[in-house]
mmCIF file with all atom_site columns, C-alpha atoms in Angstrom:
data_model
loop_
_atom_site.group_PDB
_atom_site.id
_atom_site.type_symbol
_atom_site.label_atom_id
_atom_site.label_alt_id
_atom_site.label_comp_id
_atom_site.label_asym_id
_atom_site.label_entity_id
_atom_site.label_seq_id
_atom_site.pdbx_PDB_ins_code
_atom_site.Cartn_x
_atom_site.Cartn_y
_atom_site.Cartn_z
_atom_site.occupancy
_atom_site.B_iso_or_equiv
_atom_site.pdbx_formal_charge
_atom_site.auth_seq_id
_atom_site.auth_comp_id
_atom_site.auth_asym_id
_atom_site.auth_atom_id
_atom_site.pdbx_PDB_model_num
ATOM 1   C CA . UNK D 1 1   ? -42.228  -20.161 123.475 1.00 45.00 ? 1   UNK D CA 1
ATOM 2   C CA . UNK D 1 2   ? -44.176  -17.136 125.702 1.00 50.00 ? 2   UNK D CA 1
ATOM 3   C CA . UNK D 1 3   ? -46.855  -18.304 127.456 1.00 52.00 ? 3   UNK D CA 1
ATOM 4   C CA . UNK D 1 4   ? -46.378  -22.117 127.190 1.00 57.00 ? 4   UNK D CA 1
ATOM 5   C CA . UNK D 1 5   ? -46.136  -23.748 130.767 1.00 58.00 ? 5   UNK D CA 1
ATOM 6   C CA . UNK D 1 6   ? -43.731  -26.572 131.439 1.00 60.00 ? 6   UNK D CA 1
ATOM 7   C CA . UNK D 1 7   ? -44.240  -30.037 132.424 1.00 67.00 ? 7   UNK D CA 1
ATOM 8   C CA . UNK D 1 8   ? -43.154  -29.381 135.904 1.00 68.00 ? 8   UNK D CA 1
ATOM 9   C CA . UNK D 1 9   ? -45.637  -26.845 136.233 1.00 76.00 ? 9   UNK D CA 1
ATOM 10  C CA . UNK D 1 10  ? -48.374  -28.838 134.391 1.00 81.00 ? 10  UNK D CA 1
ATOM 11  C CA . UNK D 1 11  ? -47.940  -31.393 136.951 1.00 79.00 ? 11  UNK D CA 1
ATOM 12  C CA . UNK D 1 12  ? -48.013  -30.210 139.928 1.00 87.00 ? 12  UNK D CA 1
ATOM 13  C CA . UNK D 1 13  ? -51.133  -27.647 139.276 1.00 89.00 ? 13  UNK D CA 1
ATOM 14  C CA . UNK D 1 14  ? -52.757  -31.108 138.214 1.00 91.00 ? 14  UNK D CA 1
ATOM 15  C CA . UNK D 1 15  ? -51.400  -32.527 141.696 1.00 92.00 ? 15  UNK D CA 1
ATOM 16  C CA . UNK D 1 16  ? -53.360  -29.499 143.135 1.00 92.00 ? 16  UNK D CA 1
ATOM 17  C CA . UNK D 1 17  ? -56.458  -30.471 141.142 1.00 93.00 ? 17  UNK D CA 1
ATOM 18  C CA . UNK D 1 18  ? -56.876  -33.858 142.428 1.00 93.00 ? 18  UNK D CA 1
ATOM 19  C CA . UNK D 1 19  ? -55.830  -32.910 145.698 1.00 95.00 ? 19  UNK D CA 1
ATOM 20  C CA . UNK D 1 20  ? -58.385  -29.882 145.815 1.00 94.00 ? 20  UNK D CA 1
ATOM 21  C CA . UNK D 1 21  ? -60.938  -32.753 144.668 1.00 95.00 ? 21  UNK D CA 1
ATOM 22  C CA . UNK D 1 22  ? -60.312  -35.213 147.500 1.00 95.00 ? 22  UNK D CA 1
ATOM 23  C CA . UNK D 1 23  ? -60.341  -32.772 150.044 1.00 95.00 ? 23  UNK D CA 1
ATOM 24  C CA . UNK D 1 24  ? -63.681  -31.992 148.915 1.00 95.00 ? 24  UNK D CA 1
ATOM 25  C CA . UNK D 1 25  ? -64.590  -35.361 148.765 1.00 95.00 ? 25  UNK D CA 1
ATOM 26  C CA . UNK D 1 26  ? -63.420  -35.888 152.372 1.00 93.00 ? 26  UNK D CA 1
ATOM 27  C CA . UNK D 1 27  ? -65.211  -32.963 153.658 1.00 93.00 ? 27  UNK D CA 1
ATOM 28  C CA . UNK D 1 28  ? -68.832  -33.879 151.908 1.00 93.00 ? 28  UNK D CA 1
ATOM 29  C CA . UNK D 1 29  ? -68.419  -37.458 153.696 1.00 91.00 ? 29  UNK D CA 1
ATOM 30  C CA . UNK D 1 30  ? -67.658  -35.728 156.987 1.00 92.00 ? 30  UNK D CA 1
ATOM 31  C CA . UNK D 1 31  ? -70.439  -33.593 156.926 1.00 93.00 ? 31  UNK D CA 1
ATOM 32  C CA . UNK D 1 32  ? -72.828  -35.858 155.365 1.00 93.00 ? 32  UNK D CA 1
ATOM 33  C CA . UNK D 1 33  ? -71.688  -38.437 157.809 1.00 92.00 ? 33  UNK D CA 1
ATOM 34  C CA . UNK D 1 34  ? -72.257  -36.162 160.867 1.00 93.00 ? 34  UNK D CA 1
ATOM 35  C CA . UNK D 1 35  ? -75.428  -34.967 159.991 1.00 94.00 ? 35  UNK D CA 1
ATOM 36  C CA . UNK D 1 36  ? -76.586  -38.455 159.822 1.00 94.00 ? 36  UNK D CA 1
ATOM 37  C CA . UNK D 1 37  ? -75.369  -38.993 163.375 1.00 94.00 ? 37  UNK D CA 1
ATOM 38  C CA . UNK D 1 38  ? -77.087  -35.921 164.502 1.00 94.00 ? 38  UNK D CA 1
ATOM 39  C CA . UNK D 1 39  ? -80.448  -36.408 162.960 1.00 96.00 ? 39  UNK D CA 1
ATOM 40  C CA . UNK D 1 40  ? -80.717  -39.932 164.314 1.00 95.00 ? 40  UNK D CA 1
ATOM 41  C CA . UNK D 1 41  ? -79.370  -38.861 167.725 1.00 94.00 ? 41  UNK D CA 1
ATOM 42  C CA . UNK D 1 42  ? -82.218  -36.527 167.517 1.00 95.00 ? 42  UNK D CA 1
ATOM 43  C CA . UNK D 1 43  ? -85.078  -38.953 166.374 1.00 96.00 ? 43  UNK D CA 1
ATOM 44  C CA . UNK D 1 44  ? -83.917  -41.233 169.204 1.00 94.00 ? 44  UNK D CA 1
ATOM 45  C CA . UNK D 1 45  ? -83.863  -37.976 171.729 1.00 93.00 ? 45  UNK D CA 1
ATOM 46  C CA . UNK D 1 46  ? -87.353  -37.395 170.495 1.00 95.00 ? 46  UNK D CA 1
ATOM 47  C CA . UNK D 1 47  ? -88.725  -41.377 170.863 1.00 94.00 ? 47  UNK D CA 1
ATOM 48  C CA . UNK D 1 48  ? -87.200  -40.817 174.745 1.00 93.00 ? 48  UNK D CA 1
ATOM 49  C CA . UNK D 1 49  ? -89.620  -37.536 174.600 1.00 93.00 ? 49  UNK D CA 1
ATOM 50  C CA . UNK D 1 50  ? -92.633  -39.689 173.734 1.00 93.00 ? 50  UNK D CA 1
ATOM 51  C CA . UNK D 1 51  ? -91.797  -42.178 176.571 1.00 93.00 ? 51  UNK D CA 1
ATOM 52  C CA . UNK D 1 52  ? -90.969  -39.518 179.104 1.00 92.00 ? 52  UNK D CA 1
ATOM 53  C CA . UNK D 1 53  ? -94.236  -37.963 178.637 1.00 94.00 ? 53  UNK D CA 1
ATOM 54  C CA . UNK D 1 54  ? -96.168  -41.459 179.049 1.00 94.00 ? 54  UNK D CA 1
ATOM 55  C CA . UNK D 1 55  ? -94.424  -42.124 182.082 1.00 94.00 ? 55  UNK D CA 1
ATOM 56  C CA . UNK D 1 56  ? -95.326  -38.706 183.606 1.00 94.00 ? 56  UNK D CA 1
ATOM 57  C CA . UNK D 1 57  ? -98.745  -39.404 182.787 1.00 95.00 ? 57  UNK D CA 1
ATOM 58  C CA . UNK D 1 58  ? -98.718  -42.970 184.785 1.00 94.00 ? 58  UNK D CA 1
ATOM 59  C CA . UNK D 1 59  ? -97.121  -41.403 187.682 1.00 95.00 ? 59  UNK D CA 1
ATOM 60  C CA . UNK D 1 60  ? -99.651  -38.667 188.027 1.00 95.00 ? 60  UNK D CA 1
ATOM 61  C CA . UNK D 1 61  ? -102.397 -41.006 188.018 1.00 95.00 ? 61  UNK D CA 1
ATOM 62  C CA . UNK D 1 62  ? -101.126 -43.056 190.646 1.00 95.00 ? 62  UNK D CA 1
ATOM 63  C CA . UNK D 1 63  ? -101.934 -40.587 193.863 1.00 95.00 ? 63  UNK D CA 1
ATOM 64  C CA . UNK D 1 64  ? -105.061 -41.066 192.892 1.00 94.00 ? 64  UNK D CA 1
ATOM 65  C CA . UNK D 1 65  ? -105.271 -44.628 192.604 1.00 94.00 ? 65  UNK D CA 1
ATOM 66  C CA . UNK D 1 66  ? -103.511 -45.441 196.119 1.00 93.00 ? 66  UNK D CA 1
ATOM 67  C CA . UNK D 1 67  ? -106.016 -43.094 197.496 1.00 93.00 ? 67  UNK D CA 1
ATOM 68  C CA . UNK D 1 68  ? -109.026 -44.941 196.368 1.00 92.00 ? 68  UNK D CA 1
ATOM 69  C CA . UNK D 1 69  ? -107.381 -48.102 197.254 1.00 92.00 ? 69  UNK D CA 1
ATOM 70  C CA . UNK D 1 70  ? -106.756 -47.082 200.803 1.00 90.00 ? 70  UNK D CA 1
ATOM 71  C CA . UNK D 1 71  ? -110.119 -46.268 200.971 1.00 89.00 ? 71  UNK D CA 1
ATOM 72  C CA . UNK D 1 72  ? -110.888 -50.320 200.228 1.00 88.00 ? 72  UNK D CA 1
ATOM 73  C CA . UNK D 1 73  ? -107.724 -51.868 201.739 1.00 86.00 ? 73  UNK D CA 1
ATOM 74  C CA . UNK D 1 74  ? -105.983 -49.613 203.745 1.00 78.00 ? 74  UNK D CA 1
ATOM 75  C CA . UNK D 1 75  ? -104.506 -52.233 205.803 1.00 83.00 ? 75  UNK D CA 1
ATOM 76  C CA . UNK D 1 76  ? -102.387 -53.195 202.900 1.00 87.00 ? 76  UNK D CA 1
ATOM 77  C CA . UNK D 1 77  ? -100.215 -50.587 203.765 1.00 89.00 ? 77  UNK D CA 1
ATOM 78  C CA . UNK D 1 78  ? -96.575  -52.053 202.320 1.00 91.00 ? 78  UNK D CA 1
ATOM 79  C CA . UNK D 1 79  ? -98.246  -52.703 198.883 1.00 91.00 ? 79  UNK D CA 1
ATOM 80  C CA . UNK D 1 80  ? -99.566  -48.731 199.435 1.00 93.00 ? 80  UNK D CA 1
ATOM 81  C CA . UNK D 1 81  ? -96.016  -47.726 200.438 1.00 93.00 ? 81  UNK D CA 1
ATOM 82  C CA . UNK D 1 82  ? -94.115  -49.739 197.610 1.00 94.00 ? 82  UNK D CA 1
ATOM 83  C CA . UNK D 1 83  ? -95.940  -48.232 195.189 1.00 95.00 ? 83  UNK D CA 1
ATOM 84  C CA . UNK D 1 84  ? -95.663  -44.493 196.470 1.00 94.00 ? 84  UNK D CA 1
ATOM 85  C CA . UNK D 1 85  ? -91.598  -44.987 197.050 1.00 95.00 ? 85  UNK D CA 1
ATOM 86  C CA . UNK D 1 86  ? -91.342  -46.714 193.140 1.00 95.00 ? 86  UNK D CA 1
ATOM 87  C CA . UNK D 1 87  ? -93.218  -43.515 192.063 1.00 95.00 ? 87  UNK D CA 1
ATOM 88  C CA . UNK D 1 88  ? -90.804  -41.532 193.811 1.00 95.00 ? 88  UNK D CA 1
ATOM 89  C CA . UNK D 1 89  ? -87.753  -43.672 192.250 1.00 94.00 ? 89  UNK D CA 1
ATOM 90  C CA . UNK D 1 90  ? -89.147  -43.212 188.957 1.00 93.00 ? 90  UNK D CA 1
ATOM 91  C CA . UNK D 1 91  ? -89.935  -39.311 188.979 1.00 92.00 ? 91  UNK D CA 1
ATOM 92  C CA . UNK D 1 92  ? -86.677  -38.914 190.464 1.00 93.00 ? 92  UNK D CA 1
ATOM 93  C CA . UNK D 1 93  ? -84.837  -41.059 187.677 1.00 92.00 ? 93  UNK D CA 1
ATOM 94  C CA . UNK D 1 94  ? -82.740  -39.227 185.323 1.00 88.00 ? 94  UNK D CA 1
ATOM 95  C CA . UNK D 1 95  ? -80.484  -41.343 182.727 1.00 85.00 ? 95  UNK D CA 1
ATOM 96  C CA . UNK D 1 96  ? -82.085  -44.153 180.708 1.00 84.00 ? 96  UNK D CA 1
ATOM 97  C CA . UNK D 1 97  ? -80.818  -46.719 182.514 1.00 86.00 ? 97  UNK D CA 1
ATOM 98  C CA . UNK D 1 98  ? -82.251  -45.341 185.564 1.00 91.00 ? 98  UNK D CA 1
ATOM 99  C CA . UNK D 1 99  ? -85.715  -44.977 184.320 1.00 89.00 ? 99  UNK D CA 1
ATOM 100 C CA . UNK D 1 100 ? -85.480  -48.281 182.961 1.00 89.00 ? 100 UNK D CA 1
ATOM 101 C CA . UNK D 1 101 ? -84.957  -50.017 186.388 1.00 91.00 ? 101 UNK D CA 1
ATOM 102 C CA . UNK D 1 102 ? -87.689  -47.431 188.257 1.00 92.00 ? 102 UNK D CA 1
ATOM 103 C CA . UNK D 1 103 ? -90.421  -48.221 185.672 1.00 90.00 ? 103 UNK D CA 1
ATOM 104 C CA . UNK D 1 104 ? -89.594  -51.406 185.789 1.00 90.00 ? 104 UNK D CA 1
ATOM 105 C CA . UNK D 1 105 ? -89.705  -51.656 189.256 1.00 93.00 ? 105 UNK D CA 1
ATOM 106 C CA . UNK D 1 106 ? -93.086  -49.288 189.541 1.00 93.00 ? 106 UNK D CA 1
ATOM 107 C CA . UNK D 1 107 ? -95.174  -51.564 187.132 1.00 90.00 ? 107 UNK D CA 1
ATOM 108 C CA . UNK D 1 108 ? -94.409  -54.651 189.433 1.00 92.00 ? 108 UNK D CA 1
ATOM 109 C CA . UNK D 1 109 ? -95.716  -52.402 192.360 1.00 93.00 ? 109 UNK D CA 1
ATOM 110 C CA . UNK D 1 110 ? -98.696  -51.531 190.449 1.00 92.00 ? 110 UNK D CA 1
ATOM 111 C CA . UNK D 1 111 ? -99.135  -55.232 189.881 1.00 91.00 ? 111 UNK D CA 1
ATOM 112 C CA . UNK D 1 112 ? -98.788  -56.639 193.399 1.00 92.00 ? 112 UNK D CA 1
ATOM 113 C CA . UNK D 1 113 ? -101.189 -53.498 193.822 1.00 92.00 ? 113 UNK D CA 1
ATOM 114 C CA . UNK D 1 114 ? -103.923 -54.862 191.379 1.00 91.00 ? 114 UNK D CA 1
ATOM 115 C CA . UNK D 1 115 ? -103.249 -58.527 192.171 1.00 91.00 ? 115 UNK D CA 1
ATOM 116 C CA . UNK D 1 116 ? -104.802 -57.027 195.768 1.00 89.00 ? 116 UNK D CA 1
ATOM 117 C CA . UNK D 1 117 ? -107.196 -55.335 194.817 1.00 88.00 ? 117 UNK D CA 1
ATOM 118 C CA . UNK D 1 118 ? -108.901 -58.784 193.070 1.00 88.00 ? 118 UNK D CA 1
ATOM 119 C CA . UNK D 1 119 ? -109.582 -59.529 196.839 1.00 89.00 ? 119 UNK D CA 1
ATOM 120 C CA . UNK D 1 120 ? -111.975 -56.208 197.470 1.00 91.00 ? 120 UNK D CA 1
ATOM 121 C CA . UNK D 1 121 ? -115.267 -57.046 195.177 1.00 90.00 ? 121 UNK D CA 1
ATOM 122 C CA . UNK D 1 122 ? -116.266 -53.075 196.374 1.00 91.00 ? 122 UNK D CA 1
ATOM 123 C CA . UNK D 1 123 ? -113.207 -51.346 195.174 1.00 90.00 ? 123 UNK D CA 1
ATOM 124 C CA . UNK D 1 124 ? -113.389 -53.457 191.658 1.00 86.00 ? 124 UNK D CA 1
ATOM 125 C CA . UNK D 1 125 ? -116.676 -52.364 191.281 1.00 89.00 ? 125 UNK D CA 1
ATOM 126 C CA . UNK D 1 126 ? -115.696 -48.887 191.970 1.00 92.00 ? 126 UNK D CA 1
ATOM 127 C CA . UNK D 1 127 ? -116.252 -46.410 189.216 1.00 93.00 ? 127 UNK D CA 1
ATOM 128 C CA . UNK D 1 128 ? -113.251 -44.237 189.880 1.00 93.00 ? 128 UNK D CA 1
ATOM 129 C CA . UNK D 1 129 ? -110.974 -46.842 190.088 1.00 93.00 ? 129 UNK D CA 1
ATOM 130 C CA . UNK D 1 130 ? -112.152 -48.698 186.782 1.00 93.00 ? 130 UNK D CA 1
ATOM 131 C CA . UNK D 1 131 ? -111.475 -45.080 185.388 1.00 94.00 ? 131 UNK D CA 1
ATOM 132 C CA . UNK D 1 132 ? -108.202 -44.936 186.626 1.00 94.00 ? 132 UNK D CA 1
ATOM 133 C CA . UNK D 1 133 ? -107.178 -49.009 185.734 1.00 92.00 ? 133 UNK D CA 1
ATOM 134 C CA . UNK D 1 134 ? -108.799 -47.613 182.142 1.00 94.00 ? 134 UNK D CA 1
ATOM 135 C CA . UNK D 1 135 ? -106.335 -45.011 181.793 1.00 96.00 ? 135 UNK D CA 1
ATOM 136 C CA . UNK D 1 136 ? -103.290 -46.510 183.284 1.00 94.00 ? 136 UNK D CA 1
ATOM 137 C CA . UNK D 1 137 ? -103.617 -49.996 180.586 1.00 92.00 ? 137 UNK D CA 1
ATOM 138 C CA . UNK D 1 138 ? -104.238 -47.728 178.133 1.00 95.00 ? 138 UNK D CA 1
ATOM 139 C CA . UNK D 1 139 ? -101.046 -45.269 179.124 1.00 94.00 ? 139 UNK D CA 1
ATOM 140 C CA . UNK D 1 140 ? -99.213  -49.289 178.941 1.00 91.00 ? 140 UNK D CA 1
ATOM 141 C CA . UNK D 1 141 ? -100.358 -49.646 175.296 1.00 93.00 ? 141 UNK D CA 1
ATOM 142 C CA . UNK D 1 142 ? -99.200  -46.673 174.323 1.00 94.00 ? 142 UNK D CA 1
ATOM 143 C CA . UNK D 1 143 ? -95.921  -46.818 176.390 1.00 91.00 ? 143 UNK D CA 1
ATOM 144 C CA . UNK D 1 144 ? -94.991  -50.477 174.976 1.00 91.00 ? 144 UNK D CA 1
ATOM 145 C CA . UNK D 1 145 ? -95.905  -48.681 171.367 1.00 93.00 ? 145 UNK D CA 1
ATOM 146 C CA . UNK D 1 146 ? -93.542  -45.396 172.583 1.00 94.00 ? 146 UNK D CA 1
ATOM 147 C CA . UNK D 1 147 ? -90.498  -48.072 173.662 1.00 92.00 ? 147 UNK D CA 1
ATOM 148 C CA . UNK D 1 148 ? -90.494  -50.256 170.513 1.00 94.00 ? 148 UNK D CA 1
ATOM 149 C CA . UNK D 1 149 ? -89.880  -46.962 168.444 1.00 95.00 ? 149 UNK D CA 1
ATOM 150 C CA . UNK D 1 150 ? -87.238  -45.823 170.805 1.00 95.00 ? 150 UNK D CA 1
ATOM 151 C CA . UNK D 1 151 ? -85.796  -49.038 170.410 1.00 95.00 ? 151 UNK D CA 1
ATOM 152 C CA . UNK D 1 152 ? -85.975  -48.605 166.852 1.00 96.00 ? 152 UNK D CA 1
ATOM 153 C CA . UNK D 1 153 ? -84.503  -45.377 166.570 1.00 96.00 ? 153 UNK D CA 1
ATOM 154 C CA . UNK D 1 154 ? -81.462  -46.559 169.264 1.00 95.00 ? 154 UNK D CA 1
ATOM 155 C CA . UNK D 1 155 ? -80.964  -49.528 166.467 1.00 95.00 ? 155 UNK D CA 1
ATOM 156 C CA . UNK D 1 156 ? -80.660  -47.113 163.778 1.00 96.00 ? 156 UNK D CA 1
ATOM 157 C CA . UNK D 1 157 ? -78.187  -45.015 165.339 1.00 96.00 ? 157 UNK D CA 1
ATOM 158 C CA . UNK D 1 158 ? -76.180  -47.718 167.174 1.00 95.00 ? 158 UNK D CA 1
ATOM 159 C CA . UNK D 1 159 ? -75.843  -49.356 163.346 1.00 94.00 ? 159 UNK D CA 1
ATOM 160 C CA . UNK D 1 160 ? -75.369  -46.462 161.467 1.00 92.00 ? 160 UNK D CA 1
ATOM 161 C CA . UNK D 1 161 ? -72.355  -45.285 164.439 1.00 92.00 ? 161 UNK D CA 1
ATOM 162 C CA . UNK D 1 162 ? -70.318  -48.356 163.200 1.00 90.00 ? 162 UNK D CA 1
ATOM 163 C CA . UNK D 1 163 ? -70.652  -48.253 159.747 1.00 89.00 ? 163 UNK D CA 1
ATOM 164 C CA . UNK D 1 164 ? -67.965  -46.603 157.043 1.00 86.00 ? 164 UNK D CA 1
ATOM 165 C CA . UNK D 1 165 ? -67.266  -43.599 156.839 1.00 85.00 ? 165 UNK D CA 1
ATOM 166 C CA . UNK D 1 166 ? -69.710  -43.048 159.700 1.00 88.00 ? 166 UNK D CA 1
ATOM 167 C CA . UNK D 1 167 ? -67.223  -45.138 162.328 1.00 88.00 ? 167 UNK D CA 1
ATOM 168 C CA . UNK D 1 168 ? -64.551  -42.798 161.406 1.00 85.00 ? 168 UNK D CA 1
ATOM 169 C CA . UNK D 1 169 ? -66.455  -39.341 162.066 1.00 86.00 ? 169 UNK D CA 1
ATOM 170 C CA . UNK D 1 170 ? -68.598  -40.541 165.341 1.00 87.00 ? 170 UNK D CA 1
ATOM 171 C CA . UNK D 1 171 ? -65.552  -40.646 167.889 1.00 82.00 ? 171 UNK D CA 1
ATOM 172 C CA . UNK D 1 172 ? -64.417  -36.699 166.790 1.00 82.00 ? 172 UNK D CA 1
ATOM 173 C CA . UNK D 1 173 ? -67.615  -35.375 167.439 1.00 86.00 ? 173 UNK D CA 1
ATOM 174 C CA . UNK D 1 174 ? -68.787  -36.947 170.459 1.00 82.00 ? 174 UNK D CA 1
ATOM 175 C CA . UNK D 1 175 ? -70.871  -40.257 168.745 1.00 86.00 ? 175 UNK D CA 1
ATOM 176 C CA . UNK D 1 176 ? -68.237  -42.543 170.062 1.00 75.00 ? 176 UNK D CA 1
ATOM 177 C CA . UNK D 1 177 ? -70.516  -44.975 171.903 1.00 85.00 ? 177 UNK D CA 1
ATOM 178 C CA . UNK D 1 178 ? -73.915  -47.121 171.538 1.00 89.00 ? 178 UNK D CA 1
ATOM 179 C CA . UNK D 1 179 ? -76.359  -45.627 172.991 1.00 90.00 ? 179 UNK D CA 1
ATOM 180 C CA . UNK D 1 180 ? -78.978  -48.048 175.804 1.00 88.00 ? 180 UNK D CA 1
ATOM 181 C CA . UNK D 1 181 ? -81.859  -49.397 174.790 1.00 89.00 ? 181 UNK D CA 1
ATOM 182 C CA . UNK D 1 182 ? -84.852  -49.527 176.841 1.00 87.00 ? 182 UNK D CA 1
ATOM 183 C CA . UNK D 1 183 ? -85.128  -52.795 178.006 1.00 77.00 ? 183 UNK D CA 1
ATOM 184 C CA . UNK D 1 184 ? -86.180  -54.601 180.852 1.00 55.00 ? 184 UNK D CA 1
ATOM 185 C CA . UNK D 1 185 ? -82.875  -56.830 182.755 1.00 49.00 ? 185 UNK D CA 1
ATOM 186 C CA . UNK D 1 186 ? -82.768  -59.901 184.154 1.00 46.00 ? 186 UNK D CA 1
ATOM 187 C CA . UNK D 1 187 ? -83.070  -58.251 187.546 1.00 42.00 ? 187 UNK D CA 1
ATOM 188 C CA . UNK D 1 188 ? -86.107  -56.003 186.761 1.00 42.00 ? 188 UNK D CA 1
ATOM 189 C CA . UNK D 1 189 ? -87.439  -59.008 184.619 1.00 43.00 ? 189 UNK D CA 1
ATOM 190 C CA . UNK D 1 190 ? -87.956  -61.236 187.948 1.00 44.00 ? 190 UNK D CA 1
ATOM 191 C CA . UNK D 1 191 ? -88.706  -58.562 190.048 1.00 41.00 ? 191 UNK D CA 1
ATOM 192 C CA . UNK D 1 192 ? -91.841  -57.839 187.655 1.00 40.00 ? 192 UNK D CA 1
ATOM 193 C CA . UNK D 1 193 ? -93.186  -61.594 187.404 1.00 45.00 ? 193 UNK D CA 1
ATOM 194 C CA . UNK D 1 194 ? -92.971  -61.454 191.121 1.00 43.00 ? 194 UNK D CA 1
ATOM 195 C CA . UNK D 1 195 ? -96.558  -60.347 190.407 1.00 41.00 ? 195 UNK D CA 1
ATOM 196 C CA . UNK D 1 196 ? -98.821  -59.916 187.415 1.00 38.00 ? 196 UNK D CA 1
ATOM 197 C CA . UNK D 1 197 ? -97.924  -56.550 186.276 1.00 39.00 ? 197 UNK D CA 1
ATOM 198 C CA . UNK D 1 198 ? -101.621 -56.655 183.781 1.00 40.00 ? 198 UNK D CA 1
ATOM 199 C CA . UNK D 1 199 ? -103.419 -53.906 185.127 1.00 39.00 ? 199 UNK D CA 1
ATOM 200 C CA . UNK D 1 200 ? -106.852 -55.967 182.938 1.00 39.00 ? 200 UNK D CA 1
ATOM 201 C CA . UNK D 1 201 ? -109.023 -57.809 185.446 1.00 33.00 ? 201 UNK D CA 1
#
């Protein structure tokens, strides 16, 4: 009969079908599982963004700060000069990791730094530094507010990275590892009770 299409033919345009169908499939999951990736990779960029900008805003208050302390005790020079160089080490820090350990290491600095000041009734009492200890435990709120969403966000992606399909997308396009948390080590951990890092009197 014209017209009528065999079973050989029937099959394989039906092979084609399904075949058309699952590639399809595949490529929805692909893209659906990369644009996951990327959006999380992006909210955790932008939690880093929040903590960058709190940590610039400590550093540039602490000039300031060893100034008016000098003025006080400036015979506590090393304290003066440990916190200047962890200021440096921190401004100059550049991966995660690396700000991590700075920060770290610049809070215990500013806490040796208060812990000295608790000897100097005059510079306690002084009105520009009670500003400036205002500011910087209110900067610490908001950073320990600023790192627990990072952390979050670093969670999410870490957990969504090793999940299926997601697992099987993340190594093509440049997902293929966890990403750090912030978190303070073991070594920055005993470095920081060396002193009280509290900047609250």
């Amino acid at each position: 009969m014209e017209g009528r299409i065999g079973p050989g033919l029937e099959v394989s345009m039906i092979t084609l079908i399904v075949i058309g169908v699952i590639v399809v499939v595949l490529l929805f999951i692909i893209v659906g599982a990369y644009n996951r990736l990327v959006a999380l990779s992006q909210k955790a960029d932008q939690s880093f963004a929040d903590i960058d900008v709190q940590l610039t805003q400590r550093r540039d208050l602490i000039p300031n700060l060893v100034e008016t302390v000098k003025g006080y005790a400036g015979h506590e020079r090393q304290t003066l000069d440990s916190v200047t160089q962890a200021r440096a080490a921190a401004a100059g820090a550049t991966s995660v990791q690396d700000k991590v350990h700075s920060e770290n290491m610049l809070t215990a600095a500013l806490g040796r730094l208060f812990a000295v000041a608790e000897a100097y009734p005059d510079l306690k009492a002084n009105t520009n530094f009670l500003e400036l200890q205002r500011e910087i435990s209110d900067i610490e709120n908001k950073l320990a507010a600023a790192r627990r969403f990072f952390n979050n966000a670093i969670a999410e992606f870490n957990a969504a990275r090793q999940q299926f399909p997601t697992v099987a997308v993340a190594g093509l396009f440049g997902f293929g590892s966890n990403r750090e948390f912030f978190d303070v080590g073991e070594g920055d951990r005993a470095a920081m009770n060396a002193a009280p890092p509290s900047v609250k009197f």
